[in-house]
Short mmCIF file of C-alpha atoms and ligand atoms in Angstrom, two decimals:
data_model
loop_
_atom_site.label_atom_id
_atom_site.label_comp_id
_atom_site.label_asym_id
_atom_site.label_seq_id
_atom_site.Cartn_x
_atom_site.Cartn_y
_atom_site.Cartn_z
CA UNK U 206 0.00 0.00 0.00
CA UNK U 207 1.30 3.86 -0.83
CA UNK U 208 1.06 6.12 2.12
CA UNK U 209 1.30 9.07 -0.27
CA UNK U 210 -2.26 9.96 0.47
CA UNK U 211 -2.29 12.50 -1.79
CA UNK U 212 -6.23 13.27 -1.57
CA UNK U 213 -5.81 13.88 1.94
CA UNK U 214 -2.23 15.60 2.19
CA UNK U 215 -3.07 17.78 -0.51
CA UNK U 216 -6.30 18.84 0.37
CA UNK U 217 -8.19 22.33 -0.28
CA UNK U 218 -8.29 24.23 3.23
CA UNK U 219 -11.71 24.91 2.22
CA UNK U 220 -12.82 21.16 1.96
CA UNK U 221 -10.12 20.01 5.11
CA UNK U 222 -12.12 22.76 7.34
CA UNK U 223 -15.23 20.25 5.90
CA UNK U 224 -13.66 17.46 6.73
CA UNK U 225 -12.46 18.87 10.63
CA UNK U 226 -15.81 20.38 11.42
CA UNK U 227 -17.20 17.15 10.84
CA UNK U 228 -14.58 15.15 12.44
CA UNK U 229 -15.27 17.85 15.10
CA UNK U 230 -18.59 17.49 16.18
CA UNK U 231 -18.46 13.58 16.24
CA UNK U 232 -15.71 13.85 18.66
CA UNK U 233 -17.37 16.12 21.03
CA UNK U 234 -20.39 13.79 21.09
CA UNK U 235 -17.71 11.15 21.96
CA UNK U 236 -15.99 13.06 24.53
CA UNK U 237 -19.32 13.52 26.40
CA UNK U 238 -18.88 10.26 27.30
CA UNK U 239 -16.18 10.35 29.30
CA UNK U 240 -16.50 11.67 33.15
CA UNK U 241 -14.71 14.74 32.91
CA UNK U 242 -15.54 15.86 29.63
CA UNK U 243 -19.51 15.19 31.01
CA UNK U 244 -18.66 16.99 34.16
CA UNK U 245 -16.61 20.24 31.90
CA UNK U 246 -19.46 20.63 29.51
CA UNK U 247 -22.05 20.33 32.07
CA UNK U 248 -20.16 22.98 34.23
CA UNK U 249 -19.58 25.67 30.79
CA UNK U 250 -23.25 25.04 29.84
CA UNK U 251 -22.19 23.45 26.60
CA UNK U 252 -23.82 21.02 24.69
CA UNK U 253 -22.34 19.06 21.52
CA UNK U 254 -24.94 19.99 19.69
CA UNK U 255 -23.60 23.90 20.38
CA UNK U 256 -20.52 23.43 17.86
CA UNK U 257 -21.59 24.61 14.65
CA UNK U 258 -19.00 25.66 13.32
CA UNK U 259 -14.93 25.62 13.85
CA UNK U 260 -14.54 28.71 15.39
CA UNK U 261 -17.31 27.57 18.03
CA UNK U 262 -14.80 25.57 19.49
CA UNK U 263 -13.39 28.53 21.00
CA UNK U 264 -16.07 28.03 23.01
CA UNK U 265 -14.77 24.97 24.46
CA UNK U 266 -12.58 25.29 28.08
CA UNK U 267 -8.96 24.39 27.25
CA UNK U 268 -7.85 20.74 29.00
CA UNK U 269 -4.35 20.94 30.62
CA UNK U 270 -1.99 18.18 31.66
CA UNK U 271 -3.03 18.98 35.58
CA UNK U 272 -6.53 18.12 34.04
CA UNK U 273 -5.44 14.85 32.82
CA UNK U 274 -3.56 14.06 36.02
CA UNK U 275 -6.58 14.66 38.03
CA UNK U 276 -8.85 12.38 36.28
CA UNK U 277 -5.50 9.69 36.09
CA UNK U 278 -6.19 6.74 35.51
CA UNK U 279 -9.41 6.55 33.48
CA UNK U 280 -11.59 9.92 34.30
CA UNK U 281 -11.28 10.40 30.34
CA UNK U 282 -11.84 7.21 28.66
CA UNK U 283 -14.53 8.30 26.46
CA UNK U 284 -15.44 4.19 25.89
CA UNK U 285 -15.80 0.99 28.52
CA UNK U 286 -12.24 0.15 29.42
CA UNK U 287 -13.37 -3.24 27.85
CA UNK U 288 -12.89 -1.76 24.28
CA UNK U 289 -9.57 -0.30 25.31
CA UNK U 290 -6.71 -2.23 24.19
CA UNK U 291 -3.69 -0.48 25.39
CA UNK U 292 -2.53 2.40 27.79
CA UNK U 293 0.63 4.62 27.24
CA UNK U 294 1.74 7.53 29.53
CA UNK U 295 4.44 10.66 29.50
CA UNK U 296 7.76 10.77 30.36
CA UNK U 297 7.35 12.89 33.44
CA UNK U 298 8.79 12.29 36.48
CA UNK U 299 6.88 14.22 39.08
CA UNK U 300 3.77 13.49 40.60
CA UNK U 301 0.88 11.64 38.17
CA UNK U 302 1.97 10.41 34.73
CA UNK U 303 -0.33 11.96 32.31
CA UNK U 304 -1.78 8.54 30.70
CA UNK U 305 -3.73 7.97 27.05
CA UNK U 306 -6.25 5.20 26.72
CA UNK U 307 -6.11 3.69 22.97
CA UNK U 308 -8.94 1.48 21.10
CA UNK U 309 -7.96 -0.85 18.26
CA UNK U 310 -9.38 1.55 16.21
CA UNK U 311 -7.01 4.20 17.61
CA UNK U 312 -4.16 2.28 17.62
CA UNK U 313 -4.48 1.64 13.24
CA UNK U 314 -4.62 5.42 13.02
CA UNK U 315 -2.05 6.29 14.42
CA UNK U 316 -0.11 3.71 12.62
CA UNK U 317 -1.38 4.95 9.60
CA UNK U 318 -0.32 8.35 10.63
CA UNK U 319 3.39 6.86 11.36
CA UNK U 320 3.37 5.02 8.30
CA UNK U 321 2.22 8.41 6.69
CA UNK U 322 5.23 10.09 7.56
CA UNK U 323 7.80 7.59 7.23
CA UNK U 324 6.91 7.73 3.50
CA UNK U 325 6.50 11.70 3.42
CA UNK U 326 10.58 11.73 3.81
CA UNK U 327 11.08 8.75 1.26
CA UNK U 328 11.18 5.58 3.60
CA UNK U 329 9.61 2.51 1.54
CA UNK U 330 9.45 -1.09 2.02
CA UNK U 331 12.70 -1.95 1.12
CA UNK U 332 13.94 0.15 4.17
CA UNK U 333 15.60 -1.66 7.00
CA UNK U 334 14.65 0.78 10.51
CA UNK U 335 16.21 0.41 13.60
CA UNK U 336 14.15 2.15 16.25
CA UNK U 337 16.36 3.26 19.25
CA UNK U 338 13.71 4.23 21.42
CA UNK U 339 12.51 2.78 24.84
CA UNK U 340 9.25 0.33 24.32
CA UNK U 341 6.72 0.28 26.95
CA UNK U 342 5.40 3.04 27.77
CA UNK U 343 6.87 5.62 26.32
CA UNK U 344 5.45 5.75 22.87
CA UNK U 345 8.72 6.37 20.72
CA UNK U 346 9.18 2.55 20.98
CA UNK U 347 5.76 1.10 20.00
CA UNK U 348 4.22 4.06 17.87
CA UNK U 349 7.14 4.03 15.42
CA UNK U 350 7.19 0.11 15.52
CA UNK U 351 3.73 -0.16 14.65
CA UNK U 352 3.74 3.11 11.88
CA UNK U 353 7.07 1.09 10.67
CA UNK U 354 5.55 -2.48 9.96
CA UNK U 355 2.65 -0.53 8.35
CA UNK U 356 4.69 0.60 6.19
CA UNK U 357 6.18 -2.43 4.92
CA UNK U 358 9.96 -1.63 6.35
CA UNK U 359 12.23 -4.87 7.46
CA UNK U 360 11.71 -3.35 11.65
CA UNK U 361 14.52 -3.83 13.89
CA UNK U 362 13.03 -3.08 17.44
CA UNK U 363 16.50 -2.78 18.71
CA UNK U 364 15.54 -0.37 22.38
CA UNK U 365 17.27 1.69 23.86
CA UNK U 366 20.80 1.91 24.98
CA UNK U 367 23.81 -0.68 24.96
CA UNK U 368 25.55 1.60 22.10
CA UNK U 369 28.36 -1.12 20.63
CA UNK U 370 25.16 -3.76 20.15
CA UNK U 371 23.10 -1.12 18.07
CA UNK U 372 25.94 0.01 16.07
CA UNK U 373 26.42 -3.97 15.15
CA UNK U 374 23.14 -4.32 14.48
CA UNK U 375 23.46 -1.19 11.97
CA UNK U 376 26.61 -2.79 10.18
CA UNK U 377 25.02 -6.54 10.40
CA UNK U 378 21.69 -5.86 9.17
CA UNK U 379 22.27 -3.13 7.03
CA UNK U 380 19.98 -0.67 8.73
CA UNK U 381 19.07 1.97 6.40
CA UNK U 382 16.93 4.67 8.57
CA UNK U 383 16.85 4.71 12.38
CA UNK U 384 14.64 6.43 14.71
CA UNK U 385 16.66 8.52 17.48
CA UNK U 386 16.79 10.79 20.05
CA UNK U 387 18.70 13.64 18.59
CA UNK U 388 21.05 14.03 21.69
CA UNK U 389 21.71 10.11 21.41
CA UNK U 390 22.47 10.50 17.91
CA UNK U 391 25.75 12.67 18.22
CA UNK U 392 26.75 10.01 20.92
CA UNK U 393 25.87 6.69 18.46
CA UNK U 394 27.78 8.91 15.84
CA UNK U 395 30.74 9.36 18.38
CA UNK U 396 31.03 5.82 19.45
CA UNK U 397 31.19 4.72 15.88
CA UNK U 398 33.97 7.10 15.01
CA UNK U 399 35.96 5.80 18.27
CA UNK U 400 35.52 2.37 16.80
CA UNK U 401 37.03 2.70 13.24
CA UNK U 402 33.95 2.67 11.76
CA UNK U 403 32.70 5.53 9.48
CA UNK U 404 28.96 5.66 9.03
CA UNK U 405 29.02 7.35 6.37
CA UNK U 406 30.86 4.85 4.45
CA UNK U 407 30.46 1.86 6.55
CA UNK U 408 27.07 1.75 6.95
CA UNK U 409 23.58 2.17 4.67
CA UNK U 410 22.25 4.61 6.92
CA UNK U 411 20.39 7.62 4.94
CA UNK U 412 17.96 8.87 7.04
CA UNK U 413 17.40 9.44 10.58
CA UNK U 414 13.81 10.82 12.40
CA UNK U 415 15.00 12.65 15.00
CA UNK U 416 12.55 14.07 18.05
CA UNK U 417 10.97 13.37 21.51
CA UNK U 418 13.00 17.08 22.86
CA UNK U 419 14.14 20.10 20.98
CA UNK U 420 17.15 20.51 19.29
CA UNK U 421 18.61 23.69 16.89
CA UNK U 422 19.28 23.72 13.32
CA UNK U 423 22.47 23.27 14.02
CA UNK U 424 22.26 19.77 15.76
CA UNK U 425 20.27 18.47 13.18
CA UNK U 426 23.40 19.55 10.51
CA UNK U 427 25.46 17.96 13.26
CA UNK U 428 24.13 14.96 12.85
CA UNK U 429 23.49 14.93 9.45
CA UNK U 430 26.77 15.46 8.51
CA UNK U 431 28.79 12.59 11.25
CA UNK U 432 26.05 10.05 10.33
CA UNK U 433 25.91 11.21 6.53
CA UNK U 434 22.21 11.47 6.49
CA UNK U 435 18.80 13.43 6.11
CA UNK U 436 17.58 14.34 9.51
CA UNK U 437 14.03 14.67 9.95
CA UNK U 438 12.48 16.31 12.36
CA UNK U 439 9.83 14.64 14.23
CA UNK U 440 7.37 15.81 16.72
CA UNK U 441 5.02 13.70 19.08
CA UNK U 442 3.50 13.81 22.40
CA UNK U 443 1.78 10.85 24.46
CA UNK U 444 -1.58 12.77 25.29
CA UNK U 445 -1.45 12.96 21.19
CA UNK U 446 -0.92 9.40 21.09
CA UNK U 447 3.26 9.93 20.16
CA UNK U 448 4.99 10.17 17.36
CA UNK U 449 3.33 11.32 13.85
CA UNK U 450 2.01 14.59 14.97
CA UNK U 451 3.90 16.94 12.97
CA UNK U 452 6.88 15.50 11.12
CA UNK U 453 9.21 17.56 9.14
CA UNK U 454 8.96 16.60 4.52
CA UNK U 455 11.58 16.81 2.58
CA UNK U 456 12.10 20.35 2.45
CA UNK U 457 12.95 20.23 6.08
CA UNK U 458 11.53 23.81 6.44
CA UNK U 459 9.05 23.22 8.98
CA UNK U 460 7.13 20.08 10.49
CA UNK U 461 3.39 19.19 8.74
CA UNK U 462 1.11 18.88 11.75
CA UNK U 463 -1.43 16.37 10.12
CA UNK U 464 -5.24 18.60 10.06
CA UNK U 465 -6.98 15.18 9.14
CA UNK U 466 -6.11 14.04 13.30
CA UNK U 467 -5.87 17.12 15.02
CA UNK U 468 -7.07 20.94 15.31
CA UNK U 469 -4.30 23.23 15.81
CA UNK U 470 -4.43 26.61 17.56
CA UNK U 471 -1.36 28.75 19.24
CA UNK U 472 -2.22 31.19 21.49
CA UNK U 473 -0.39 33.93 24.26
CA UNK U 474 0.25 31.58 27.34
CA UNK U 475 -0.64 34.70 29.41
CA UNK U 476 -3.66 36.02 27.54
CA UNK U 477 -4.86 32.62 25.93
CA UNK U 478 -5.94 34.48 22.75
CA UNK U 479 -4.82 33.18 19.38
CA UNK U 480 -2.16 34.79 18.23
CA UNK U 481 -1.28 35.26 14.43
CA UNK U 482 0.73 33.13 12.01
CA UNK U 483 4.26 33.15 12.33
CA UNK U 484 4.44 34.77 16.22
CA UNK U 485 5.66 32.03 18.55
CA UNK U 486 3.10 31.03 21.53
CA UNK U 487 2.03 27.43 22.90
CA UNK U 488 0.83 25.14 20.83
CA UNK U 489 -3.01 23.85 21.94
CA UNK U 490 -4.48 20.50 19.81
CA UNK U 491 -7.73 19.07 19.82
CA UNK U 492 -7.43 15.18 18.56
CA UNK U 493 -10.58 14.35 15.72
CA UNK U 494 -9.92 10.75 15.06
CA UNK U 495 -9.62 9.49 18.43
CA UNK U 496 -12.18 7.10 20.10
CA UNK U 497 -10.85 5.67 23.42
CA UNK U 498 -9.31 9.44 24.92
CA UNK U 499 -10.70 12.35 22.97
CA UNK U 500 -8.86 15.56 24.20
CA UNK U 501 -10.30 18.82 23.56
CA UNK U 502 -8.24 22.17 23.36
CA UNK U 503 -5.19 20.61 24.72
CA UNK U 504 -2.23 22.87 26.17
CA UNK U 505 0.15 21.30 25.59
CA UNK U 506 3.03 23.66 26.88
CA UNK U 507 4.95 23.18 24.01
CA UNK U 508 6.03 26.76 21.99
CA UNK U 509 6.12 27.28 18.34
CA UNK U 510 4.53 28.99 15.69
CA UNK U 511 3.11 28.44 12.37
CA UNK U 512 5.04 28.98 9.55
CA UNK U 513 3.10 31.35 6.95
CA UNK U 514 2.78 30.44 3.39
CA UNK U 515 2.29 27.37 1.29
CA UNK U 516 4.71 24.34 1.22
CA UNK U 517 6.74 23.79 -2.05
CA UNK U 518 5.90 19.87 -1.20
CA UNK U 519 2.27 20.83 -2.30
CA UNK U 520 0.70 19.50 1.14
CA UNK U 521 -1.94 21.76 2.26
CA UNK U 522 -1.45 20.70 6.14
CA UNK U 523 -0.08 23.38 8.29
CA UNK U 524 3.52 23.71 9.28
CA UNK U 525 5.09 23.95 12.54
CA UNK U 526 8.29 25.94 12.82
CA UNK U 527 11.05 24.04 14.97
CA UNK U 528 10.25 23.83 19.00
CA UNK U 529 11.55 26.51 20.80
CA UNK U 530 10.96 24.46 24.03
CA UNK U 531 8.75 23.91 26.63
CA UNK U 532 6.83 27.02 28.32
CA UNK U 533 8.65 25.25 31.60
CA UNK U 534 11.95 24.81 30.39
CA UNK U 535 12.29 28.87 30.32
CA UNK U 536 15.04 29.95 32.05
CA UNK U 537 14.83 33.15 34.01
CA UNK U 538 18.06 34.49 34.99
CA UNK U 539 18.66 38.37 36.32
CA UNK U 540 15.00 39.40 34.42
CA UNK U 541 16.69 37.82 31.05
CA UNK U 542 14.05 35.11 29.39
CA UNK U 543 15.80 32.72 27.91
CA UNK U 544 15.85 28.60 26.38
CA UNK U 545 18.72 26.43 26.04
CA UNK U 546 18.07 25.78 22.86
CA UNK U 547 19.45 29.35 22.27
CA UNK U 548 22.36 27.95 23.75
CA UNK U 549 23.17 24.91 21.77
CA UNK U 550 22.83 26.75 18.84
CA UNK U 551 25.54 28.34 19.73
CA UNK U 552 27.58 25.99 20.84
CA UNK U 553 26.91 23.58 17.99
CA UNK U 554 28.60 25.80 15.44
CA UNK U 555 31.73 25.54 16.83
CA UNK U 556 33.63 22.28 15.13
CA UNK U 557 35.95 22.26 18.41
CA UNK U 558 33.18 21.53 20.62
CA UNK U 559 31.32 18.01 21.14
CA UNK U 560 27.67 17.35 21.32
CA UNK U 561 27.10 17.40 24.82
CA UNK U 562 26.58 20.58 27.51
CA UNK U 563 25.47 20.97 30.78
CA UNK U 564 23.44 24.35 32.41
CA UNK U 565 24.08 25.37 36.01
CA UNK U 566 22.38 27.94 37.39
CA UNK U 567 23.61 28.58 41.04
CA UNK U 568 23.75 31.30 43.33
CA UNK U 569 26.79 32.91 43.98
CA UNK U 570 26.80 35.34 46.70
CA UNK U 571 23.67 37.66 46.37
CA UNK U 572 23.71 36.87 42.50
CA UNK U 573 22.47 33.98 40.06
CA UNK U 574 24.78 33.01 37.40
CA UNK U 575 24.81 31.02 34.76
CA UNK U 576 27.74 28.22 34.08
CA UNK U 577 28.14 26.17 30.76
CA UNK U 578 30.05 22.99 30.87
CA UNK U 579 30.60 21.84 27.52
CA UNK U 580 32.76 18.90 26.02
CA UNK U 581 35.67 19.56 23.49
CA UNK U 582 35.49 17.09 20.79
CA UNK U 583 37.54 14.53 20.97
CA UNK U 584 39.68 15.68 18.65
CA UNK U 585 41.10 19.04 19.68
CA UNK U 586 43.98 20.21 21.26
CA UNK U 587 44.61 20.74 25.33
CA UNK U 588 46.68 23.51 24.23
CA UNK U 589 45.99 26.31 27.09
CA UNK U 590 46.38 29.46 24.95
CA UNK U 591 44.52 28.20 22.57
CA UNK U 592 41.51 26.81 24.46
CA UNK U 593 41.60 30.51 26.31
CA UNK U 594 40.93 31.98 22.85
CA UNK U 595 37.90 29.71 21.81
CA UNK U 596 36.32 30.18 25.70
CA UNK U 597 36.32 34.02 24.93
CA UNK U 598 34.73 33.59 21.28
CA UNK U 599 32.18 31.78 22.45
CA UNK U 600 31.48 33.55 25.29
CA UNK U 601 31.30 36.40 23.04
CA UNK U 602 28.61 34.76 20.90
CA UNK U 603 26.46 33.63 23.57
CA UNK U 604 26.58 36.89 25.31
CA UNK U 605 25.29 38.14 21.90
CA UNK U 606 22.61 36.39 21.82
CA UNK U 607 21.20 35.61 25.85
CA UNK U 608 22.17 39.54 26.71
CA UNK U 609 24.11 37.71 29.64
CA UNK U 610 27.54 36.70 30.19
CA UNK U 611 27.50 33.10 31.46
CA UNK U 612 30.37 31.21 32.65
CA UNK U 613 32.02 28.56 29.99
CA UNK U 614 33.73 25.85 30.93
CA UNK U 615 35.24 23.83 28.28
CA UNK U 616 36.06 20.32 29.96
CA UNK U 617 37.37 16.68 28.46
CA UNK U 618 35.11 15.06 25.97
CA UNK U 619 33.44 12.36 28.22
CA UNK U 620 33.79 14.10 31.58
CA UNK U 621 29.49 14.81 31.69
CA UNK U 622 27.19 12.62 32.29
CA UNK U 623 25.45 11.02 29.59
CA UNK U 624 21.56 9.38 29.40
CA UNK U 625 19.92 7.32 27.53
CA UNK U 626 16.50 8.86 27.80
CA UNK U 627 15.87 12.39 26.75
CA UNK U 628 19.07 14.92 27.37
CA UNK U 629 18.94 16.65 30.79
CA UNK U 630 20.44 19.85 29.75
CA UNK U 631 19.61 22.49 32.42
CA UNK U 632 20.32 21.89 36.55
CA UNK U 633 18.76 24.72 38.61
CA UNK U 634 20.50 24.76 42.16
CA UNK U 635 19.43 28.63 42.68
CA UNK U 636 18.06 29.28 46.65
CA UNK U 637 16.27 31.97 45.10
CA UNK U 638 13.25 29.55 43.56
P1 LIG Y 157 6.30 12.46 25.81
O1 LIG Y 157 4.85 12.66 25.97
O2 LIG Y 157 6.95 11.89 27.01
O3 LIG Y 157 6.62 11.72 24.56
O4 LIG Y 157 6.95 13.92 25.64
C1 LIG Y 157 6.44 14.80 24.70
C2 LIG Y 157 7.21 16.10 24.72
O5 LIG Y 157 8.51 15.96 24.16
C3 LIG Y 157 6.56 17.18 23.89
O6 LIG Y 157 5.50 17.81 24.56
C4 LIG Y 157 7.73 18.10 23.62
O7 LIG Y 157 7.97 18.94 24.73
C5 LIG Y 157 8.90 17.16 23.48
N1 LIG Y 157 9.14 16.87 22.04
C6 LIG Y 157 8.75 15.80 21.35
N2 LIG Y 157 9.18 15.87 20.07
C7 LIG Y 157 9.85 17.05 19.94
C8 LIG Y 157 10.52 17.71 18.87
N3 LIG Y 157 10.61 17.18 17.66
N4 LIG Y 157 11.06 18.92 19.12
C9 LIG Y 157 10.98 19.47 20.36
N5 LIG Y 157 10.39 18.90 21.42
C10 LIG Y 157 9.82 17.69 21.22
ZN1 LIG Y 158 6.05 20.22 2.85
#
């Protein structure tokens, strides 16, 4: 089967606004199934029968994770837990995990929606993919599995970690597109180099989806040019189901959010007012297509912005610009708003420097400050003088751009701390918070 679905992908906005209102309304009726969605609508005085159009879903209260943790484990399944066939939840660490109730039903869609984008960036049947992702319940594991074997690919459900075995299994089976965090990427890329091998003449590798946390421009050319591959970005979320949300085409100029699944709005976290295309605010979905767990107005705490204009690729789906971060992962130091993604783009231009950084923020006296620790790559030289020089530079640069002057520290490649799991960049030891 061809998951080019060109009817759908290349849809008029007029007859995809059809198509969502439609979509729309059945999932409202659907939600008002579950208790909390009973309990919201009965509290806003809405009925489903009150949507009439897409803009009345501005109407609709916004659901936030706190909403979902409150009503964890099954205060949203919108169907008898009998129908429900699996359960995924976030990566979070504190408190409630956010969870997501799937039907069968759900569970082939979002396949589809996988399979969908695996194809968008040129992946076929003949592909061998090695998915480097944690299975259970994080959803990078089975959600790309499943979207994979849709697809027709030869799936190597290789897991996380134990670096040497996956690079064997890259060489062995001739893996030809992997799945991978981007932060693990570098590292895999690293390892190989350290072992003689050169992936990009060693290996069939020619495309890597990359997501799961942000990452610059500039670590996707990283990576594109150790592993000698296209990067793709990809974005997912569990409460969305996972991977296949948005996914970047060929162009790699912006990640497709697919309209057919979800509503997309992005509004001023303060004001919660849409704001227009192209200014950056958090992104809030509604899913259309889901049975088990409808969400409705979703903030999801993640900021971007839609990129104006039309797509050369001829889709007609919206595009998300790169992830600036998470509306929690903004550092405030001395009144400066900042993300470390501003950082690593940065520090990712320098050739000198490896792949991996740490953020300190600690008080020193009556002051915060802000200390980088980042690796030299592997390759440079320990010569003082000249190590002084590139510490200035870049302290230059990032003074430039975060209006502060942090404190660099360029240390051994190896010396920090490495995960397997998504990168921990930033470690907040202020007193003041
Ligand atoms: P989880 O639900 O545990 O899979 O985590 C989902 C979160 O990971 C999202 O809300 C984002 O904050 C982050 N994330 C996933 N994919 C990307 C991506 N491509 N770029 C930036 N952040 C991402
Ligand atoms: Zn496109």
């Amino acid at each position: 089967m061809e998951y080019w679905q060109k009817e759908l992908e290349t849809i008029s906005r007029e007859n995809l606004e059809k198509f969502q209102l439609e979509k729309l309304q059945q999932t409202i009726r659907q939600a008002a199934n579950s208790p909390f969605y009973k309990q919201r609508f009965k509290e806003s005085g809405i009925t489903p029968s009150d949507i009439r159009s897409l803009e009345d879903l501005k109407n609709i209260p916004f659901t936030t994770k706190e909403d979902l943790r409150n009503s964890y484990p099954y205060g949203m399944a919108a169907i008898p837990l009998r129908k429900c066939v699996r359960i995924h939840s976030s990566s979070g660490t504190t408190g409630n995990p956010t969870v997501v109730l799937h039907s069968a039903k759900d569970l082939d869609q979002w396949a589809n929606q996988v399979a969908r984008c695996m194809y968008m960036v040129g992946l076929r049947d003949t592909d061998i993919f090695q998915n480097t992702s944690g299975y259970g319940m994080f959803t990078g594991g089975l959600g790309f599995q499943y979207g994979a074997e849709r697809l027709g690919a030869l799936t190597v459900p290789a897991a996380a970690g134990n670096t040497k075995r996956q690079i064997k299994f890259i060489k062995d089976f001739g893996t030809t597109c992997l799945h991978i965090i981007p932060s693990y990427a570098t590292r895999l890329a690293e390892v190989m180099y350290e072992m003689g091998i050169d992936p990009r003449k060693d290996t069939k590798l020619h495309t890597v989806c990359i997501g799961a946390e942000p990452h610059s421009e500039e670590q996707r050319r990283r990576i594109e040019e150790l592993l000698g591959v296209k990067a793709y970005n990809c974005f997912g979320m569990s409460e969305m189901n996972g991977p296949g949300v948005a996914f970047e085409c060929p162009e790699q100029n912006g990640l497709h959010i697919w309209e057919d699944y979800t509503i997309v709005e992005i509004i001023d976290p303060v004001t919660l007012q849409p704001v227009p295309d192209g200014q950056v605010g958090e992104l809030v979905l509604t899913t259309i297509n889901r049975e088990a767990m409808p969400l409705l107005r979703y903030r999801t705490r993640d900021l971007t912005c839609i990129l104006p204009g039309d797509c050369p690729c001829g889709r007609t789906h919206k595009r998300l610009a790169r992830f600036k971060g998470r509306s929690d992962d903004m550092i405030i130091l001395k009144g400066v708003n900042l993300f470390p993604i501003q950082i690593e783009k940065i520090l990712m231009n320098f050739k000198e420097l490896g792949s991996n950084y740490l953020i300190t923020l600690e008080t020193v006296g009556n002051s915060d400050e802000m200390f980088i620790d980042v690796e030299l790559s592997e390759l440079f030289t320990d010569d003082y003088s000249v190590l002084q020089r590139l510490t200035k530079e870049i302290t230059r640069q990032l003074k430039d751009e975060l209006l502060l002057t942090p404190r660099l520290k360029l240390v051994a490649k190896g010396s920090l701390p490495t995960q397997d799991g998504k990168a921990v960049r930033v470690k907040d030891l202020r007193k003041t918070i």
